[in-house]
Amino acid sequence: MQGAPVPLDVESYPVTPEGLDLEQVHIYVRHGERTPVRVRMSDPPASIPADWQMCDTAKSFHETVAGHIPTIDDGLWYRKVVENRHGKTAEGLCLLGELTDIGKKSTYSFGTALRSLYVDRLKFLPPKLEDERLTYFRSTNIARTIESLQHIVHGVYPPSTCAPGTIPSLIIRNAIDENLVSNTLACKRLALLELKFAEVAVAVWNPRLKPLDMKVSKYIGGRPLRLDGTPRASGILDTVRSAAAHGFRVPPEFMDDDVIGLIESAVTAEWFNIKSEDGRRLGMGRLLADASERMRRKAQPDSPDPTKLLVHSTHDSTLAALLCTFDVFDDKWPPFTSSVTFELFRKRTPASGLRALSSVWRRQDEHYVRMRYKNKNMVLPMCAEEGKHLPGSPEFCTLEAFQRRVEELTPRDWAEECFPRT
């Protein structure tokens, strides 16, 4: 089925051209498999369960009692129990939008794949984490992304591979300060722009969806399938993809590539197809500026910055927005646990004699950025011109060209640009 997970493939990771050394890796990964965010299509004939019993892992917690210095026996034990809308409980019952046991397994596997690639194969990271500054782990303040990151970290550096006293930090920001997503909460103008994009998509795609009514309306109470319908087409796609990922039976019409492909095209146009420069600046500009600044610091001669691996646990919308911003989006909904990666490379400059002693020559080291998605290198249109990429390897964008484009995308005064215009 379209939208199936695309695990990180360590074996197919391409060998880099001779003379390039990996310096820093920025990863933006969608959370693992979760339950739908709303109950949809639970009535016959679709009969997709309203309650999912797929959340058995980590339901018990140990919280320190407030006001006490904890001892080995101190604290409050409890179990998290989910109650459905009918007041019923069941073992392993999930909340809506919750990371499931399958999602926890896939994110842990993503972490172990990162370790296999960057520790075992490339020797880029040490087998044992002795300096927490080597890594940077950050999540949006949503339970499913936080839990996903916890499992990823456990796969990359489990406790047995961390030096005593070295505990990886999971960084979280307040929602108003978040830049791991297109922050419509804090940026009203961005919210209005996205609403306009969605309205255009409705006008274009609703007529194209109409022929599907005879096939799928029976599964949504006889109502038409529309981007702005009830339920919305995006909600139907979410429920179908989530159900299929967890092995639930999905109506056969939604297994038809032509049917689900048309729905996916419409939904991605509504949610992700941001072509305007303003939308890109306000959506991903600040996040890319942060990444670009970290790369700049890392690329300095004799850089004191120890950070090598940065993993951000986020959402499908972030991955799509990053891909859209660089004009390489494939118009497919990003699968669970899929990731966008930016790798910073340094090209070694041969040195001998006085040249080896000169800091001037060291400053001439060239740096390149490679973007990857779904185990593939992305050839960025902005780096297509001669001189903007590594000769013979167009997927390696010069750091200068990358930073120049990011600078264009960086709001000079984000708060001012976010103020709605008349």
Short mmCIF file of C-alpha atoms in Angstrom, two decimals:
data_model
loop_
_atom_site.label_atom_id
_atom_site.label_comp_id
_atom_site.label_asym_id
_atom_site.label_seq_id
_atom_site.Cartn_x
_atom_site.Cartn_y
_atom_site.Cartn_z
CA MET A 1 0.00 0.00 0.00
CA GLN A 2 1.16 3.52 -0.70
CA GLY A 3 2.47 5.34 2.36
CA ALA A 4 4.15 2.27 3.87
CA PRO A 5 7.08 2.97 6.21
CA VAL A 6 10.51 3.39 4.62
CA PRO A 7 13.04 2.15 7.20
CA LEU A 8 16.48 3.72 7.24
CA ASP A 9 18.55 1.49 4.95
CA VAL A 10 22.10 1.32 6.28
CA GLU A 11 23.32 -1.05 3.58
CA SER A 12 22.27 1.21 0.70
CA TYR A 13 23.85 4.34 2.18
CA PRO A 14 26.03 5.67 -0.65
CA VAL A 15 29.78 5.89 -0.46
CA THR A 16 30.83 9.54 -0.53
CA PRO A 17 33.34 10.84 -3.07
CA GLU A 18 36.99 10.58 -2.18
CA GLY A 19 38.25 13.40 -0.01
CA LEU A 20 34.98 14.28 1.74
CA ASP A 21 34.78 13.95 5.52
CA LEU A 22 31.47 13.98 7.38
CA GLU A 23 31.39 16.80 9.92
CA GLN A 24 27.79 17.11 11.21
CA VAL A 25 24.40 15.45 10.68
CA HIS A 26 21.00 17.11 11.12
CA ILE A 27 18.01 14.72 11.19
CA TYR A 28 14.32 15.60 11.22
CA VAL A 29 12.26 12.47 11.80
CA ARG A 30 8.52 11.97 11.88
CA HIS A 31 7.20 10.18 14.97
CA GLY A 32 6.41 6.50 14.80
CA GLU A 33 3.10 4.80 14.09
CA ARG A 34 0.21 6.17 16.13
CA THR A 35 -3.52 5.83 16.47
CA PRO A 36 -5.73 8.18 14.41
CA VAL A 37 -6.25 11.59 16.00
CA ARG A 38 -10.04 11.14 15.77
CA VAL A 39 -12.49 8.26 15.55
CA ARG A 40 -13.59 7.84 11.94
CA MET A 41 -15.08 5.05 9.81
CA SER A 42 -15.90 2.95 12.89
CA ASP A 43 -19.43 2.09 11.72
CA PRO A 44 -20.15 -0.70 9.21
CA PRO A 45 -19.25 -1.39 6.50
CA ALA A 46 -15.81 0.14 7.16
CA SER A 47 -15.72 -1.09 10.78
CA ILE A 48 -12.30 0.29 11.63
CA PRO A 49 -12.09 -0.05 15.43
CA ALA A 50 -12.81 3.04 17.50
CA ASP A 51 -10.71 1.67 20.37
CA TRP A 52 -7.21 0.39 19.74
CA GLN A 53 -5.57 -1.96 22.28
CA MET A 54 -2.02 -1.49 21.03
CA CYS A 55 -0.39 0.52 23.81
CA ASP A 56 0.82 -2.00 26.38
CA THR A 57 4.37 -0.68 26.73
CA ALA A 58 5.34 1.73 29.51
CA LYS A 59 2.01 2.22 31.23
CA SER A 60 3.57 2.19 34.70
CA PHE A 61 5.34 5.20 36.20
CA HIS A 62 7.29 6.06 39.32
CA GLU A 63 6.85 9.68 40.37
CA THR A 64 8.65 11.31 43.28
CA VAL A 65 6.27 12.59 45.93
CA ALA A 66 6.40 16.39 45.97
CA GLY A 67 8.13 17.95 48.95
CA HIS A 68 10.30 14.95 49.80
CA ILE A 69 13.92 14.15 49.16
CA PRO A 70 13.62 10.86 47.25
CA THR A 71 15.02 7.67 48.72
CA ILE A 72 14.96 4.17 47.28
CA ASP A 73 11.56 3.55 48.86
CA ASP A 74 10.14 7.01 48.40
CA GLY A 75 7.76 7.94 45.59
CA LEU A 76 4.34 7.27 44.20
CA TRP A 77 3.66 4.29 41.97
CA TYR A 78 0.80 4.33 39.50
CA ARG A 79 -0.39 2.97 36.16
CA LYS A 80 -1.81 5.02 33.34
CA VAL A 81 -5.19 3.60 32.36
CA VAL A 82 -7.12 4.85 29.35
CA GLU A 83 -10.89 5.07 29.59
CA ASN A 84 -12.97 5.28 26.42
CA ARG A 85 -15.98 7.52 25.79
CA HIS A 86 -18.28 4.88 27.27
CA GLY A 87 -16.39 4.83 30.56
CA LYS A 88 -14.82 1.44 29.80
CA THR A 89 -11.20 0.49 30.28
CA ALA A 90 -9.17 -2.29 28.68
CA GLU A 91 -5.61 -3.53 28.85
CA GLY A 92 -3.37 -1.61 26.46
CA LEU A 93 -6.08 0.80 25.35
CA CYS A 94 -4.63 3.76 23.44
CA LEU A 95 -5.50 7.42 23.46
CA LEU A 96 -6.27 9.14 20.17
CA GLY A 97 -3.05 10.16 18.46
CA GLU A 98 -0.91 8.06 20.81
CA LEU A 99 2.32 6.36 19.82
CA THR A 100 1.56 2.64 19.74
CA ASP A 101 3.79 -0.28 20.58
CA ILE A 102 4.46 -0.66 16.85
CA GLY A 103 5.48 3.00 16.75
CA LYS A 104 7.80 2.53 19.69
CA LYS A 105 9.40 -0.44 17.98
CA SER A 106 9.89 1.40 14.68
CA THR A 107 11.44 4.47 16.33
CA TYR A 108 13.75 2.27 18.38
CA SER A 109 14.73 0.51 15.14
CA PHE A 110 15.39 3.91 13.58
CA GLY A 111 17.73 4.68 16.47
CA THR A 112 19.57 1.37 16.12
CA ALA A 113 19.91 2.01 12.38
CA LEU A 114 21.45 5.42 13.12
CA ARG A 115 23.93 3.69 15.43
CA SER A 116 24.70 1.04 12.82
CA LEU A 117 25.36 3.75 10.22
CA TYR A 118 27.11 6.54 12.09
CA VAL A 119 28.84 4.53 14.83
CA ASP A 120 29.52 1.07 13.42
CA ARG A 121 29.90 1.66 9.69
CA LEU A 122 31.14 5.23 9.27
CA LYS A 123 32.95 5.54 12.63
CA PHE A 124 31.57 9.08 12.73
CA LEU A 125 30.41 8.79 16.34
CA PRO A 126 32.16 6.99 19.20
CA PRO A 127 30.74 3.66 20.40
CA LYS A 128 30.56 5.08 23.93
CA LEU A 129 29.04 8.48 24.65
CA GLU A 130 31.33 10.28 27.09
CA ASP A 131 30.52 13.86 26.12
CA GLU A 132 26.86 14.80 25.89
CA ARG A 133 27.76 17.77 23.69
CA LEU A 134 28.38 15.40 20.78
CA THR A 135 24.63 14.98 20.42
CA TYR A 136 21.57 17.20 20.37
CA PHE A 137 18.15 15.61 20.78
CA ARG A 138 15.04 17.77 20.50
CA SER A 139 11.29 17.18 20.19
CA THR A 140 8.11 19.13 19.82
CA ASN A 141 6.08 19.18 23.03
CA ILE A 142 3.71 16.42 21.90
CA ALA A 143 3.61 13.07 23.69
CA ARG A 144 4.08 10.96 20.55
CA THR A 145 7.15 12.89 19.37
CA ILE A 146 8.71 12.91 22.84
CA GLU A 147 8.18 9.16 23.22
CA SER A 148 9.50 8.58 19.70
CA LEU A 149 12.67 10.50 20.54
CA GLN A 150 13.11 8.54 23.76
CA HIS A 151 13.12 5.31 21.77
CA ILE A 152 15.42 6.74 19.10
CA VAL A 153 17.93 7.84 21.73
CA HIS A 154 17.74 4.42 23.34
CA GLY A 155 18.63 2.91 19.97
CA VAL A 156 21.54 5.27 19.29
CA TYR A 157 23.04 5.36 22.77
CA PRO A 158 21.42 2.91 25.20
CA PRO A 159 22.44 3.32 28.85
CA SER A 160 25.07 0.59 28.54
CA THR A 161 26.93 2.70 25.97
CA CYS A 162 26.93 5.92 28.01
CA ALA A 163 29.74 6.79 30.40
CA PRO A 164 28.78 7.12 34.08
CA GLY A 165 27.04 10.42 34.62
CA THR A 166 26.48 10.99 30.90
CA ILE A 167 22.75 11.20 30.27
CA PRO A 168 21.47 12.48 26.90
CA SER A 169 19.15 15.46 27.26
CA LEU A 170 15.81 15.68 25.43
CA ILE A 171 15.20 19.31 24.60
CA ILE A 172 11.67 20.77 24.34
CA ARG A 173 10.46 24.32 23.73
CA ASN A 174 7.23 26.06 24.64
CA ALA A 175 4.68 25.99 21.85
CA ILE A 176 4.85 29.75 21.33
CA ASP A 177 8.64 29.46 20.71
CA GLU A 178 8.54 26.33 18.58
CA ASN A 179 10.19 26.36 15.14
CA LEU A 180 10.19 22.62 14.48
CA VAL A 181 6.78 23.13 12.90
CA SER A 182 5.17 25.89 10.86
CA ASN A 183 4.05 27.78 13.93
CA THR A 184 0.61 29.14 13.07
CA LEU A 185 -0.09 29.57 16.79
CA ALA A 186 2.55 32.28 17.06
CA CYS A 187 2.37 33.56 13.47
CA LYS A 188 -1.11 34.74 12.50
CA ARG A 189 -0.05 35.77 9.01
CA LEU A 190 1.24 32.26 8.35
CA ALA A 191 -2.10 30.88 9.55
CA LEU A 192 -3.91 33.12 7.06
CA LEU A 193 -1.55 32.13 4.24
CA GLU A 194 -2.08 28.44 4.91
CA LEU A 195 -5.84 28.99 4.99
CA LYS A 196 -5.63 30.62 1.55
CA PHE A 197 -3.55 27.74 0.19
CA ALA A 198 -6.13 25.30 1.55
CA GLU A 199 -8.99 27.23 -0.07
CA VAL A 200 -7.25 27.07 -3.43
CA ALA A 201 -6.75 23.33 -3.01
CA VAL A 202 -10.45 22.88 -2.21
CA ALA A 203 -11.44 24.68 -5.42
CA VAL A 204 -9.03 22.63 -7.52
CA TRP A 205 -9.36 19.19 -5.97
CA ASN A 206 -12.95 18.80 -4.76
CA PRO A 207 -14.25 18.37 -8.35
CA ARG A 208 -11.55 15.77 -8.97
CA LEU A 209 -12.56 13.85 -5.83
CA LYS A 210 -16.25 13.74 -6.80
CA PRO A 211 -15.93 10.60 -9.00
CA LEU A 212 -14.78 8.66 -5.94
CA ASP A 213 -18.12 9.14 -4.17
CA MET A 214 -19.67 6.06 -5.76
CA LYS A 215 -16.81 3.99 -4.40
CA VAL A 216 -16.15 5.35 -0.92
CA SER A 217 -19.15 7.37 0.32
CA LYS A 218 -20.71 4.24 1.79
CA TYR A 219 -17.82 4.09 4.25
CA ILE A 220 -18.38 7.62 5.58
CA GLY A 221 -22.12 7.61 6.21
CA GLY A 222 -23.10 8.30 2.61
CA ARG A 223 -21.42 11.70 2.63
CA PRO A 224 -19.20 12.92 -0.22
CA LEU A 225 -15.42 12.73 0.13
CA ARG A 226 -14.12 16.29 0.04
CA LEU A 227 -11.16 18.24 1.38
CA ASP A 228 -13.53 20.36 3.46
CA GLY A 229 -16.08 17.62 4.04
CA THR A 230 -17.20 15.85 7.20
CA PRO A 231 -15.03 13.95 7.82
CA ARG A 232 -12.31 15.76 5.91
CA ALA A 233 -10.38 13.87 3.24
CA SER A 234 -7.21 14.37 5.29
CA GLY A 235 -8.90 12.64 8.22
CA ILE A 236 -9.92 9.70 6.05
CA LEU A 237 -6.37 9.35 4.76
CA ASP A 238 -5.03 9.53 8.32
CA THR A 239 -7.38 6.82 9.55
CA VAL A 240 -6.74 4.53 6.58
CA ARG A 241 -2.97 4.88 6.78
CA SER A 242 -2.91 4.41 10.56
CA ALA A 243 -5.17 1.36 10.37
CA ALA A 244 -3.16 -0.25 7.59
CA ALA A 245 0.10 0.35 9.47
CA HIS A 246 -1.29 -1.60 12.42
CA GLY A 247 -2.70 -4.51 10.45
CA PHE A 248 -6.38 -3.61 10.64
CA ARG A 249 -8.59 -4.49 7.73
CA VAL A 250 -9.11 -1.49 5.46
CA PRO A 251 -11.97 -1.36 2.92
CA PRO A 252 -10.61 -2.67 -0.40
CA GLU A 253 -11.40 0.55 -2.24
CA PHE A 254 -8.79 2.30 -0.12
CA MET A 255 -6.20 -0.29 -1.09
CA ASP A 256 -6.63 0.67 -4.75
CA ASP A 257 -3.61 2.80 -5.73
CA ASP A 258 -5.72 4.95 -8.05
CA VAL A 259 -8.21 5.76 -5.29
CA ILE A 260 -5.78 6.35 -2.46
CA GLY A 261 -3.36 8.09 -4.80
CA LEU A 262 -5.99 10.65 -5.80
CA ILE A 263 -6.94 11.28 -2.17
CA GLU A 264 -3.28 11.64 -1.22
CA SER A 265 -2.63 14.12 -4.03
CA ALA A 266 -5.56 16.24 -2.93
CA VAL A 267 -4.61 16.17 0.74
CA THR A 268 -0.94 16.95 0.17
CA ALA A 269 -1.96 19.89 -2.02
CA GLU A 270 -4.18 21.17 0.79
CA TRP A 271 -1.67 20.70 3.60
CA PHE A 272 1.79 20.94 2.14
CA ASN A 273 1.91 22.63 -1.25
CA ILE A 274 3.33 25.95 -0.09
CA LYS A 275 4.85 27.63 -3.13
CA SER A 276 4.94 31.24 -1.97
CA GLU A 277 8.17 32.71 -0.67
CA ASP A 278 6.36 34.29 2.29
CA GLY A 279 4.89 30.95 3.33
CA ARG A 280 8.28 29.31 3.18
CA ARG A 281 10.00 32.11 5.08
CA LEU A 282 7.46 32.12 7.90
CA GLY A 283 7.12 28.35 7.99
CA MET A 284 10.63 26.89 7.82
CA GLY A 285 12.87 29.97 7.67
CA ARG A 286 13.77 30.10 11.35
CA LEU A 287 14.41 26.36 11.60
CA LEU A 288 16.70 26.39 8.58
CA ALA A 289 18.47 29.47 9.92
CA ASP A 290 19.26 27.55 13.12
CA ALA A 291 20.64 24.62 11.12
CA SER A 292 22.65 26.92 8.85
CA GLU A 293 24.19 28.74 11.81
CA ARG A 294 25.23 25.44 13.40
CA MET A 295 26.83 24.40 10.12
CA ARG A 296 28.63 27.74 9.88
CA ARG A 297 30.11 27.28 13.35
CA LYS A 298 31.10 23.70 12.59
CA ALA A 299 32.78 24.71 9.32
CA GLN A 300 35.08 27.26 10.98
CA PRO A 301 38.78 26.35 11.06
CA ASP A 302 39.58 24.50 14.29
CA SER A 303 35.92 24.78 15.28
CA PRO A 304 35.35 24.41 19.02
CA ASP A 305 31.81 23.11 18.40
CA PRO A 306 31.74 19.41 19.42
CA THR A 307 28.18 18.68 18.20
CA LYS A 308 28.10 16.00 15.50
CA LEU A 309 24.61 14.47 15.56
CA LEU A 310 21.37 16.46 15.88
CA VAL A 311 18.08 14.55 15.91
CA HIS A 312 14.74 16.39 15.89
CA SER A 313 11.55 14.43 16.54
CA THR A 314 8.74 16.13 14.72
CA HIS A 315 5.78 15.69 12.36
CA ASP A 316 4.83 14.91 8.77
CA SER A 317 4.12 18.60 8.17
CA THR A 318 7.72 19.53 9.00
CA LEU A 319 9.23 16.99 6.63
CA ALA A 320 6.89 18.05 3.82
CA ALA A 321 7.59 21.73 4.47
CA LEU A 322 11.36 21.20 4.36
CA LEU A 323 11.07 19.28 1.10
CA CYS A 324 8.70 21.86 -0.37
CA THR A 325 10.96 24.73 0.63
CA PHE A 326 13.81 23.22 -1.40
CA ASP A 327 11.52 22.16 -4.28
CA VAL A 328 12.09 18.40 -3.90
CA PHE A 329 8.76 17.29 -2.40
CA ASP A 330 7.37 14.15 -4.07
CA ASP A 331 3.73 15.08 -3.27
CA LYS A 332 3.40 11.98 -1.07
CA TRP A 333 2.40 12.06 2.59
CA PRO A 334 5.60 11.45 4.62
CA PRO A 335 5.37 7.97 6.17
CA PHE A 336 5.73 7.21 9.86
CA THR A 337 9.38 7.32 11.01
CA SER A 338 10.53 8.82 7.72
CA SER A 339 13.24 11.44 7.94
CA VAL A 340 14.91 14.35 6.21
CA THR A 341 18.66 14.53 6.75
CA PHE A 342 21.18 17.27 6.07
CA GLU A 343 24.80 16.12 6.17
CA LEU A 344 27.69 18.59 6.33
CA PHE A 345 30.92 17.49 4.67
CA ARG A 346 34.39 19.00 4.55
CA LYS A 347 36.57 18.47 1.50
CA ARG A 348 40.11 17.75 2.58
CA THR A 349 42.71 20.15 1.15
CA PRO A 350 46.03 18.48 0.41
CA ALA A 351 48.70 20.09 2.53
CA SER A 352 52.48 19.95 2.47
CA GLY A 353 55.39 22.06 3.63
CA LEU A 354 54.57 25.64 4.52
CA ARG A 355 51.01 25.12 3.30
CA ALA A 356 50.39 22.65 6.10
CA LEU A 357 51.45 25.24 8.63
CA SER A 358 49.32 28.04 7.26
CA SER A 359 45.93 28.75 8.79
CA VAL A 360 45.15 30.62 5.56
CA TRP A 361 45.14 27.38 3.64
CA ARG A 362 43.00 25.66 6.27
CA ARG A 363 40.40 28.37 5.84
CA GLN A 364 40.12 27.39 2.18
CA ASP A 365 38.64 23.98 2.99
CA GLU A 366 35.44 23.55 1.04
CA HIS A 367 32.22 22.42 2.70
CA TYR A 368 29.19 20.74 1.19
CA VAL A 369 25.66 19.89 2.30
CA ARG A 370 23.76 16.81 1.17
CA MET A 371 20.02 16.41 1.74
CA ARG A 372 18.52 12.91 1.95
CA TYR A 373 14.96 11.59 2.15
CA LYS A 374 13.58 8.05 1.96
CA ASN A 375 17.12 6.68 1.56
CA LYS A 376 17.71 8.84 -1.52
CA ASN A 377 19.94 11.82 -2.20
CA MET A 378 18.04 14.99 -3.07
CA VAL A 379 19.43 17.04 -5.93
CA LEU A 380 18.44 20.59 -4.99
CA PRO A 381 17.45 22.84 -7.92
CA MET A 382 18.98 25.84 -6.13
CA CYS A 383 22.39 24.16 -6.43
CA ALA A 384 22.12 23.05 -10.05
CA GLU A 385 24.33 25.77 -11.49
CA GLU A 386 28.01 25.16 -12.04
CA GLY A 387 29.97 26.26 -9.01
CA LYS A 388 27.10 25.61 -6.60
CA HIS A 389 27.75 21.91 -6.17
CA LEU A 390 30.62 19.44 -6.06
CA PRO A 391 31.75 18.82 -9.66
CA GLY A 392 30.29 15.55 -10.88
CA SER A 393 28.11 15.15 -7.78
CA PRO A 394 25.12 17.52 -7.96
CA GLU A 395 23.64 16.17 -4.72
CA PHE A 396 26.46 17.89 -2.80
CA CYS A 397 25.43 21.52 -2.55
CA THR A 398 28.16 23.96 -1.61
CA LEU A 399 27.69 25.26 1.91
CA GLU A 400 27.89 28.77 0.49
CA ALA A 401 24.98 28.18 -1.91
CA PHE A 402 22.98 26.46 0.83
CA GLN A 403 23.53 29.30 3.26
CA ARG A 404 22.74 31.93 0.64
CA ARG A 405 19.33 30.36 0.01
CA VAL A 406 18.65 29.96 3.73
CA GLU A 407 19.55 33.61 4.26
CA GLU A 408 16.89 34.53 1.68
CA LEU A 409 14.41 32.42 3.63
CA THR A 410 15.27 33.82 7.05
CA PRO A 411 12.85 36.47 8.36
CA ARG A 412 14.68 39.60 9.44
CA ASP A 413 11.97 40.32 12.02
CA TRP A 414 9.78 37.26 12.41
CA ALA A 415 7.28 38.90 14.76
CA GLU A 416 6.86 41.83 12.39
CA GLU A 417 6.48 39.64 9.31
CA CYS A 418 3.94 37.48 11.18
CA PHE A 419 1.64 40.44 11.76
CA PRO A 420 -1.39 40.10 9.45
CA ARG A 421 -1.39 42.52 6.53
CA THR A 422 -4.47 44.26 5.23
#
